[in-house]
PDB file of C-alpha atoms in Angstrom:
ATOM      1  CA  UNK A 674     -44.934-107.242-120.567  1.00 41.00           C
ATOM      2  CA  UNK A 675     -46.763-104.252-119.250  1.00 44.00           C
ATOM      3  CA  UNK A 676     -49.647-104.305-116.718  1.00 39.00           C
ATOM      4  CA  UNK A 677     -52.092-105.294-119.338  1.00 55.00           C
ATOM      5  CA  UNK A 678     -50.082-108.549-120.545  1.00 63.00           C
ATOM      6  CA  UNK A 679     -49.125-106.567-123.787  1.00 71.00           C
ATOM      7  CA  UNK A 680     -45.236-106.554-124.539  1.00 79.00           C
ATOM      8  CA  UNK A 681     -43.406-103.341-123.568  1.00 83.00           C
ATOM      9  CA  UNK A 682     -43.391-100.930-126.618  1.00 85.00           C
ATOM     10  CA  UNK A 683     -39.311-101.216-126.635  1.00 85.00           C
ATOM     11  CA  UNK A 684     -39.971-104.929-127.388  1.00 90.00           C
ATOM     12  CA  UNK A 685     -39.462-105.870-131.028  1.00 91.00           C
ATOM     13  CA  UNK A 686     -42.249-106.916-132.867  1.00 95.00           C
ATOM     14  CA  UNK A 687     -42.294-110.991-133.877  1.00 95.00           C
ATOM     15  CA  UNK A 688     -43.046-112.054-137.588  1.00 96.00           C
ATOM     16  CA  UNK A 689     -46.770-112.778-136.405  1.00 97.00           C
ATOM     17  CA  UNK A 690     -47.036-109.251-135.152  1.00 97.00           C
ATOM     18  CA  UNK A 691     -45.418-107.908-138.108  1.00 97.00           C
ATOM     19  CA  UNK A 692     -48.251-109.914-140.219  1.00 97.00           C
ATOM     20  CA  UNK A 693     -51.053-108.528-138.181  1.00 96.00           C
ATOM     21  CA  UNK A 694     -49.648-104.880-138.547  1.00 96.00           C
ATOM     22  CA  UNK A 695     -49.587-105.363-142.455  1.00 96.00           C
ATOM     23  CA  UNK A 696     -52.978-106.964-142.626  1.00 95.00           C
ATOM     24  CA  UNK A 697     -54.451-103.823-140.504  1.00 94.00           C
ATOM     25  CA  UNK A 698     -52.499-101.603-142.654  1.00 94.00           C
ATOM     26  CA  UNK A 699     -53.978-103.422-145.993  1.00 93.00           C
ATOM     27  CA  UNK A 700     -57.508-103.041-144.567  1.00 90.00           C
ATOM     28  CA  UNK A 701     -57.520 -99.386-144.605  1.00 89.00           C
ATOM     29  CA  UNK A 702     -59.567 -97.858-146.888  1.00 86.00           C
ATOM     30  CA  UNK A 703     -58.788 -95.052-149.657  1.00 82.00           C
ATOM     31  CA  UNK A 704     -56.036 -94.778-152.054  1.00 88.00           C
ATOM     32  CA  UNK A 705     -53.930 -92.736-149.834  1.00 92.00           C
ATOM     33  CA  UNK A 706     -53.462 -95.176-146.931  1.00 94.00           C
ATOM     34  CA  UNK A 707     -50.241 -96.575-146.166  1.00 96.00           C
ATOM     35  CA  UNK A 708     -49.146-100.308-146.436  1.00 96.00           C
ATOM     36  CA  UNK A 709     -46.473-101.475-144.299  1.00 97.00           C
ATOM     37  CA  UNK A 710     -43.266-100.715-146.607  1.00 98.00           C
ATOM     38  CA  UNK A 711     -44.760 -97.181-147.000  1.00 97.00           C
ATOM     39  CA  UNK A 712     -45.289 -96.473-143.340  1.00 97.00           C
ATOM     40  CA  UNK A 713     -41.711 -97.733-142.722  1.00 98.00           C
ATOM     41  CA  UNK A 714     -40.277 -95.155-144.977  1.00 98.00           C
ATOM     42  CA  UNK A 715     -43.041 -92.475-143.501  1.00 97.00           C
ATOM     43  CA  UNK A 716     -41.367 -93.445-140.204  1.00 97.00           C
ATOM     44  CA  UNK A 717     -37.850 -93.354-141.305  1.00 97.00           C
ATOM     45  CA  UNK A 718     -38.255 -89.811-142.194  1.00 97.00           C
ATOM     46  CA  UNK A 719     -40.070 -88.465-139.287  1.00 95.00           C
ATOM     47  CA  UNK A 720     -37.709 -90.309-136.912  1.00 95.00           C
ATOM     48  CA  UNK A 721     -34.407 -89.005-138.980  1.00 95.00           C
ATOM     49  CA  UNK A 722     -35.881 -85.668-139.789  1.00 94.00           C
ATOM     50  CA  UNK A 723     -35.159 -82.285-137.924  1.00 93.00           C
ATOM     51  CA  UNK A 724     -38.247 -82.129-135.573  1.00 88.00           C
ATOM     52  CA  UNK A 725     -40.066 -84.857-133.520  1.00 80.00           C
ATOM     53  CA  UNK A 726     -43.596 -85.502-134.762  1.00 83.00           C
ATOM     54  CA  UNK A 727     -46.216 -86.893-132.088  1.00 80.00           C
ATOM     55  CA  UNK A 728     -48.748 -89.658-133.456  1.00 78.00           C
ATOM     56  CA  UNK A 729     -51.473 -87.400-133.348  1.00 76.00           C
ATOM     57  CA  UNK A 730     -49.858 -85.314-136.166  1.00 81.00           C
ATOM     58  CA  UNK A 731     -49.194 -88.517-138.196  1.00 87.00           C
ATOM     59  CA  UNK A 732     -51.579 -90.999-137.998  1.00 88.00           C
ATOM     60  CA  UNK A 733     -54.084 -89.256-140.260  1.00 88.00           C
ATOM     61  CA  UNK A 734     -51.564 -89.373-142.784  1.00 91.00           C
ATOM     62  CA  UNK A 735     -51.051 -93.209-142.538  1.00 93.00           C
ATOM     63  CA  UNK A 736     -54.884 -93.611-142.577  1.00 90.00           C
ATOM     64  CA  UNK A 737     -54.803 -91.500-145.796  1.00 89.00           C
ATOM     65  CA  UNK A 738     -57.403 -88.971-144.228  1.00 81.00           C
ATOM     66  CA  UNK A 739     -59.903 -91.971-144.038  1.00 74.00           C
ATOM     67  CA  UNK A 740     -61.550 -93.257-140.971  1.00 73.00           C
ATOM     68  CA  UNK A 741     -59.584 -96.206-140.080  1.00 72.00           C
ATOM     69  CA  UNK A 742     -61.651 -99.693-139.593  1.00 72.00           C
ATOM     70  CA  UNK A 743     -61.111 -99.937-135.964  1.00 80.00           C
ATOM     71  CA  UNK A 744     -64.152-100.404-134.461  1.00 78.00           C
ATOM     72  CA  UNK A 745     -63.054-100.897-130.834  1.00 86.00           C
ATOM     73  CA  UNK A 746     -61.040 -99.301-128.289  1.00 86.00           C
ATOM     74  CA  UNK A 747     -58.706-102.688-128.141  1.00 89.00           C
ATOM     75  CA  UNK A 748     -58.247-102.521-131.769  1.00 89.00           C
ATOM     76  CA  UNK A 749     -56.933 -98.686-131.784  1.00 87.00           C
ATOM     77  CA  UNK A 750     -54.760-100.093-128.675  1.00 90.00           C
ATOM     78  CA  UNK A 751     -53.626-102.781-130.536  1.00 93.00           C
ATOM     79  CA  UNK A 752     -52.479-100.889-133.829  1.00 93.00           C
ATOM     80  CA  UNK A 753     -51.060 -97.975-131.806  1.00 91.00           C
ATOM     81  CA  UNK A 754     -48.866-101.015-130.117  1.00 94.00           C
ATOM     82  CA  UNK A 755     -47.742-102.425-133.027  1.00 95.00           C
ATOM     83  CA  UNK A 756     -46.860 -99.090-134.925  1.00 95.00           C
ATOM     84  CA  UNK A 757     -44.981 -97.743-131.830  1.00 93.00           C
ATOM     85  CA  UNK A 758     -42.799-100.620-131.342  1.00 95.00           C
ATOM     86  CA  UNK A 759     -42.012-100.835-135.008  1.00 96.00           C
ATOM     87  CA  UNK A 760     -41.340 -96.878-134.952  1.00 95.00           C
ATOM     88  CA  UNK A 761     -39.031 -97.981-131.660  1.00 94.00           C
ATOM     89  CA  UNK A 762     -37.621-100.597-133.836  1.00 95.00           C
ATOM     90  CA  UNK A 763     -36.163 -98.088-136.147  1.00 96.00           C
ATOM     91  CA  UNK A 764     -35.190 -95.769-133.794  1.00 94.00           C
ATOM     92  CA  UNK A 765     -33.259 -98.531-132.338  1.00 95.00           C
ATOM     93  CA  UNK A 766     -31.475 -99.180-135.541  1.00 96.00           C
ATOM     94  CA  UNK A 767     -30.708 -95.674-136.264  1.00 95.00           C
ATOM     95  CA  UNK A 768     -29.208 -94.670-132.866  1.00 93.00           C
ATOM     96  CA  UNK A 769     -27.129 -98.111-132.177  1.00 92.00           C
ATOM     97  CA  UNK A 770     -23.507 -98.396-132.926  1.00 89.00           C
ATOM     98  CA  UNK A 771     -24.286-102.327-133.179  1.00 92.00           C
ATOM     99  CA  UNK A 772     -26.997-102.255-135.358  1.00 93.00           C
ATOM    100  CA  UNK A 773     -27.416-101.472-138.829  1.00 94.00           C
ATOM    101  CA  UNK A 774     -30.979-100.006-140.020  1.00 96.00           C
ATOM    102  CA  UNK A 775     -32.633-101.670-142.796  1.00 95.00           C
ATOM    103  CA  UNK A 776     -35.662-100.527-144.667  1.00 97.00           C
ATOM    104  CA  UNK A 777     -38.710-102.607-144.436  1.00 96.00           C
ATOM    105  CA  UNK A 778     -39.127-103.577-148.379  1.00 97.00           C
ATOM    106  CA  UNK A 779     -41.299-106.083-150.167  1.00 94.00           C
ATOM    107  CA  UNK A 780     -40.724-107.630-153.685  1.00 93.00           C
ATOM    108  CA  UNK A 781     -43.393-108.000-155.958  1.00 91.00           C
ATOM    109  CA  UNK A 782     -44.735-111.348-156.884  1.00 90.00           C
ATOM    110  CA  UNK A 783     -42.555-113.389-159.319  1.00 89.00           C
ATOM    111  CA  UNK A 784     -39.619-110.862-158.464  1.00 90.00           C
ATOM    112  CA  UNK A 785     -36.539-111.376-156.072  1.00 91.00           C
ATOM    113  CA  UNK A 786     -35.251-107.698-155.960  1.00 94.00           C
ATOM    114  CA  UNK A 787     -37.948-105.186-154.073  1.00 96.00           C
ATOM    115  CA  UNK A 788     -38.660-102.045-156.056  1.00 95.00           C
ATOM    116  CA  UNK A 789     -38.268 -99.758-153.071  1.00 96.00           C
ATOM    117  CA  UNK A 790     -41.059 -97.229-154.789  1.00 96.00           C
ATOM    118  CA  UNK A 791     -43.151 -97.535-151.915  1.00 97.00           C
ATOM    119  CA  UNK A 792     -40.757 -97.166-149.379  1.00 98.00           C
ATOM    120  CA  UNK A 793     -39.624 -93.957-151.138  1.00 97.00           C
ATOM    121  CA  UNK A 794     -43.248 -92.435-151.187  1.00 96.00           C
ATOM    122  CA  UNK A 795     -43.680 -93.065-147.475  1.00 97.00           C
ATOM    123  CA  UNK A 796     -40.253 -91.165-146.636  1.00 97.00           C
ATOM    124  CA  UNK A 797     -41.170 -88.238-148.978  1.00 96.00           C
ATOM    125  CA  UNK A 798     -44.534 -88.062-147.179  1.00 95.00           C
ATOM    126  CA  UNK A 799     -43.035 -87.720-144.646  1.00 95.00           C
ATOM    127  CA  UNK A 800     -40.717 -84.898-145.522  1.00 95.00           C
ATOM    128  CA  UNK A 801     -43.703 -83.172-147.011  1.00 93.00           C
ATOM    129  CA  UNK A 802     -45.398 -83.405-143.322  1.00 91.00           C
ATOM    130  CA  UNK A 803     -42.408 -81.052-142.145  1.00 89.00           C
ATOM    131  CA  UNK A 804     -41.533 -79.551-145.271  1.00 90.00           C
ATOM    132  CA  UNK A 805     -40.513 -75.930-143.909  1.00 91.00           C
ATOM    133  CA  UNK A 806     -37.935 -77.652-141.376  1.00 92.00           C
ATOM    134  CA  UNK A 807     -36.416 -79.789-144.263  1.00 94.00           C
ATOM    135  CA  UNK A 808     -35.848 -76.851-146.684  1.00 91.00           C
ATOM    136  CA  UNK A 809     -32.082 -76.574-145.761  1.00 90.00           C
ATOM    137  CA  UNK A 810     -31.560 -79.827-147.175  1.00 91.00           C
ATOM    138  CA  UNK A 811     -33.252 -79.027-150.521  1.00 90.00           C
ATOM    139  CA  UNK A 812     -31.200 -75.552-150.664  1.00 89.00           C
ATOM    140  CA  UNK A 813     -27.792 -77.132-150.319  1.00 90.00           C
ATOM    141  CA  UNK A 814     -26.198 -79.014-152.939  1.00 89.00           C
ATOM    142  CA  UNK A 815     -24.142 -81.374-150.961  1.00 90.00           C
ATOM    143  CA  UNK A 816     -26.933 -81.774-148.154  1.00 91.00           C
ATOM    144  CA  UNK A 817     -29.571 -82.196-150.862  1.00 93.00           C
ATOM    145  CA  UNK A 818     -27.201 -85.386-152.312  1.00 94.00           C
ATOM    146  CA  UNK A 819     -28.189 -87.558-149.084  1.00 94.00           C
ATOM    147  CA  UNK A 820     -31.904 -87.674-150.512  1.00 95.00           C
ATOM    148  CA  UNK A 821     -30.786 -89.050-153.839  1.00 95.00           C
ATOM    149  CA  UNK A 822     -31.647 -92.467-153.536  1.00 95.00           C
ATOM    150  CA  UNK A 823     -34.976 -91.737-152.309  1.00 96.00           C
ATOM    151  CA  UNK A 824     -35.676 -89.314-154.916  1.00 95.00           C
ATOM    152  CA  UNK A 825     -34.423 -91.682-157.650  1.00 95.00           C
ATOM    153  CA  UNK A 826     -37.112 -94.544-156.342  1.00 96.00           C
ATOM    154  CA  UNK A 827     -39.860 -91.908-155.543  1.00 94.00           C
ATOM    155  CA  UNK A 828     -39.773 -90.618-159.077  1.00 94.00           C
ATOM    156  CA  UNK A 829     -39.152 -93.621-161.031  1.00 94.00           C
ATOM    157  CA  UNK A 830     -42.702 -93.880-162.291  1.00 91.00           C
ATOM    158  CA  UNK A 831     -43.494 -90.043-161.852  1.00 90.00           C
ATOM    159  CA  UNK A 832     -46.825 -89.276-164.055  1.00 90.00           C
ATOM    160  CA  UNK A 833     -44.418 -86.282-165.677  1.00 89.00           C
ATOM    161  CA  UNK A 834     -42.187 -88.246-168.088  1.00 87.00           C
ATOM    162  CA  UNK A 835     -39.579 -85.367-167.798  1.00 87.00           C
ATOM    163  CA  UNK A 836     -39.123 -86.002-163.878  1.00 87.00           C
ATOM    164  CA  UNK A 837     -38.680 -89.520-163.991  1.00 89.00           C
ATOM    165  CA  UNK A 838     -35.467 -91.168-162.929  1.00 91.00           C
ATOM    166  CA  UNK A 839     -34.540 -93.505-165.703  1.00 91.00           C
ATOM    167  CA  UNK A 840     -36.149 -93.342-169.300  1.00 87.00           C
ATOM    168  CA  UNK A 841     -35.524 -97.404-169.121  1.00 88.00           C
ATOM    169  CA  UNK A 842     -36.178 -99.302-165.876  1.00 85.00           C
ATOM    170  CA  UNK A 843     -32.925-100.031-164.265  1.00 91.00           C
ATOM    171  CA  UNK A 844     -31.301-103.507-164.292  1.00 92.00           C
ATOM    172  CA  UNK A 845     -31.372-105.446-161.269  1.00 93.00           C
ATOM    173  CA  UNK A 846     -27.888-104.578-159.952  1.00 95.00           C
ATOM    174  CA  UNK A 847     -28.421-100.658-160.204  1.00 95.00           C
ATOM    175  CA  UNK A 848     -31.575-101.345-158.410  1.00 95.00           C
ATOM    176  CA  UNK A 849     -29.709-103.203-155.695  1.00 95.00           C
ATOM    177  CA  UNK A 850     -27.423-100.276-154.977  1.00 96.00           C
ATOM    178  CA  UNK A 851     -29.932 -97.370-154.961  1.00 96.00           C
ATOM    179  CA  UNK A 852     -31.976 -99.893-152.201  1.00 96.00           C
ATOM    180  CA  UNK A 853     -28.727 -99.962-149.881  1.00 96.00           C
ATOM    181  CA  UNK A 854     -28.463 -96.120-150.895  1.00 96.00           C
ATOM    182  CA  UNK A 855     -31.740 -95.930-148.717  1.00 97.00           C
ATOM    183  CA  UNK A 856     -30.284 -97.161-145.552  1.00 96.00           C
ATOM    184  CA  UNK A 857     -27.115 -95.040-145.820  1.00 96.00           C
ATOM    185  CA  UNK A 858     -29.336 -91.952-146.641  1.00 96.00           C
ATOM    186  CA  UNK A 859     -31.383 -92.351-143.819  1.00 97.00           C
ATOM    187  CA  UNK A 860     -28.613 -92.997-141.521  1.00 96.00           C
ATOM    188  CA  UNK A 861     -26.707 -89.726-142.931  1.00 95.00           C
ATOM    189  CA  UNK A 862     -30.030 -87.629-142.377  1.00 96.00           C
ATOM    190  CA  UNK A 863     -30.544 -88.999-138.906  1.00 95.00           C
ATOM    191  CA  UNK A 864     -26.998 -88.176-137.923  1.00 94.00           C
ATOM    192  CA  UNK A 865     -27.404 -84.755-139.458  1.00 94.00           C
ATOM    193  CA  UNK A 866     -30.292 -83.670-137.780  1.00 93.00           C
ATOM    194  CA  UNK A 867     -29.769 -85.460-134.260  1.00 89.00           C
ATOM    195  CA  UNK A 868     -28.030 -82.379-132.758  1.00 84.00           C
ATOM    196  CA  UNK A 869     -31.117 -80.440-133.759  1.00 83.00           C
ATOM    197  CA  UNK A 870     -33.558 -83.020-132.265  1.00 79.00           C
ATOM    198  CA  UNK A 871     -31.665 -83.585-128.980  1.00 75.00           C
ATOM    199  CA  UNK A 872     -31.967 -79.700-128.615  1.00 63.00           C
ATOM    200  CA  UNK A 873     -35.387 -79.349-129.659  1.00 57.00           C
ATOM    201  CA  UNK A 874     -36.336 -82.304-126.866  1.00 50.00           C
ATOM    202  CA  UNK A 875     -34.414 -80.703-124.417  1.00 47.00           C
ATOM    203  CA  UNK A 876     -36.353 -77.422-124.688  1.00 47.00           C
ATOM    204  CA  UNK A 877     -39.750 -79.178-124.697  1.00 50.00           C
ATOM    205  CA  UNK A 878     -38.665 -80.968-121.867  1.00 48.00           C
ATOM    206  CA  UNK A 879     -37.469 -77.664-120.054  1.00 48.00           C
ATOM    207  CA  UNK A 880     -41.617 -76.335-120.256  1.00 49.00           C
ATOM    208  CA  UNK A 881     -39.972 -73.087-122.165  1.00 42.00           C
ATOM    209  CA  UNK A 882     -42.983 -71.379-123.981  1.00 42.00           C
ATOM    210  CA  UNK A 883     -46.913 -71.640-123.418  1.00 38.00           C
ATOM    211  CA  UNK A 884     -47.116 -74.030-126.198  1.00 37.00           C
ATOM    212  CA  UNK A 885     -44.576 -76.402-124.770  1.00 35.00           C
ATOM    213  CA  UNK A 886     -46.342 -77.577-121.255  1.00 39.00           C
ATOM    214  CA  UNK A 887     -44.826 -80.446-119.585  1.00 44.00           C
ATOM    215  CA  UNK A 888     -46.562 -83.419-120.266  1.00 44.00           C
ATOM    216  CA  UNK A 889     -47.168 -85.066-116.918  1.00 51.00           C
ATOM    217  CA  UNK A 890     -46.551 -88.848-116.453  1.00 53.00           C
ATOM    218  CA  UNK A 891     -49.878 -89.686-115.284  1.00 60.00           C
ATOM    219  CA  UNK A 892     -51.648 -87.207-118.009  1.00 56.00           C
ATOM    220  CA  UNK A 893     -53.715 -88.953-120.492  1.00 54.00           C
ATOM    221  CA  UNK A 894     -51.416 -89.171-123.877  1.00 48.00           C
ATOM    222  CA  UNK A 895     -51.729 -86.385-126.076  1.00 38.00           C
ATOM    223  CA  UNK A 896     -51.859 -89.431-128.937  1.00 42.00           C
ATOM    224  CA  UNK A 897     -55.626 -90.422-127.994  1.00 41.00           C
ATOM    225  CA  UNK A 898     -54.867 -93.929-127.098  1.00 45.00           C
ATOM    226  CA  UNK A 899     -56.577 -93.355-123.710  1.00 51.00           C
ATOM    227  CA  UNK A 900     -53.468 -94.414-121.911  1.00 54.00           C
ATOM    228  CA  UNK A 901     -51.451 -92.563-119.445  1.00 56.00           C
ATOM    229  CA  UNK A 902     -48.418 -90.577-121.065  1.00 46.00           C
ATOM    230  CA  UNK A 903     -46.001 -92.815-119.303  1.00 50.00           C
ATOM    231  CA  UNK A 904     -47.515 -96.069-120.766  1.00 55.00           C
ATOM    232  CA  UNK A 905     -47.838 -94.651-124.313  1.00 48.00           C
ATOM    233  CA  UNK A 906     -45.723 -91.946-125.892  1.00 45.00           C
ATOM    234  CA  UNK A 907     -43.902 -91.139-122.930  1.00 46.00           C
ATOM    235  CA  UNK A 908     -42.622 -94.622-123.218  1.00 46.00           C
ATOM    236  CA  UNK A 909     -41.691 -94.463-127.002  1.00 39.00           C
ATOM    237  CA  UNK A 910     -37.605 -94.189-127.791  1.00 36.00           C
ATOM    238  CA  UNK A 911     -37.209 -90.657-129.653  1.00 31.00           C
ATOM    239  CA  UNK A 912     -34.034 -89.659-130.652  1.00 29.00           C
TER     240      UNK A 912
END
């Protein structure tokens, strides 16, 4: 626990905390705001992608460009704590040799197998946030293959019928195979970009360049949480 009695940022969320995070996200206004499944895919893309992305860049995307219904500083801190700990859980699974990354997928009412479309949309929103840096994946046929499970679900119900993945809905076994592919694809992409991310973090920490001023441990965090950097994003596991 930290000095405020909150769990440490590397502590896994409990089921009750996941319910709370899900409730906060479900209360967000606007059609573009993310639910928990979509945010999980979004975080997976940002964590596994070619560059590190601070919360100050991605919060607006989660909120769908709308003002979040977080009226007090305590509510903001609660959301940030839950979101960062979920982020760290994903990072932990992707970097550990003993853990397996498992996407957060929710089955529709009356269905046993999740569809996975929301997760895939979230992942592609993460890609779009750093679109230029992802171009080498799209320009190389072999590398592009890593994204196929994500793209299959992202375009399953595309408004343009020509872009839809399947002309008829896939059966349960095929969907299970594609859903398993989400985990495999994310891990492959994470490992592919690992050296680049590690190098980028090293350059940032070295203080090279005007825009790469070293963040002091006691400076206010750049995410706007009001906490010191060492108690907020400076304690975030980013690989």
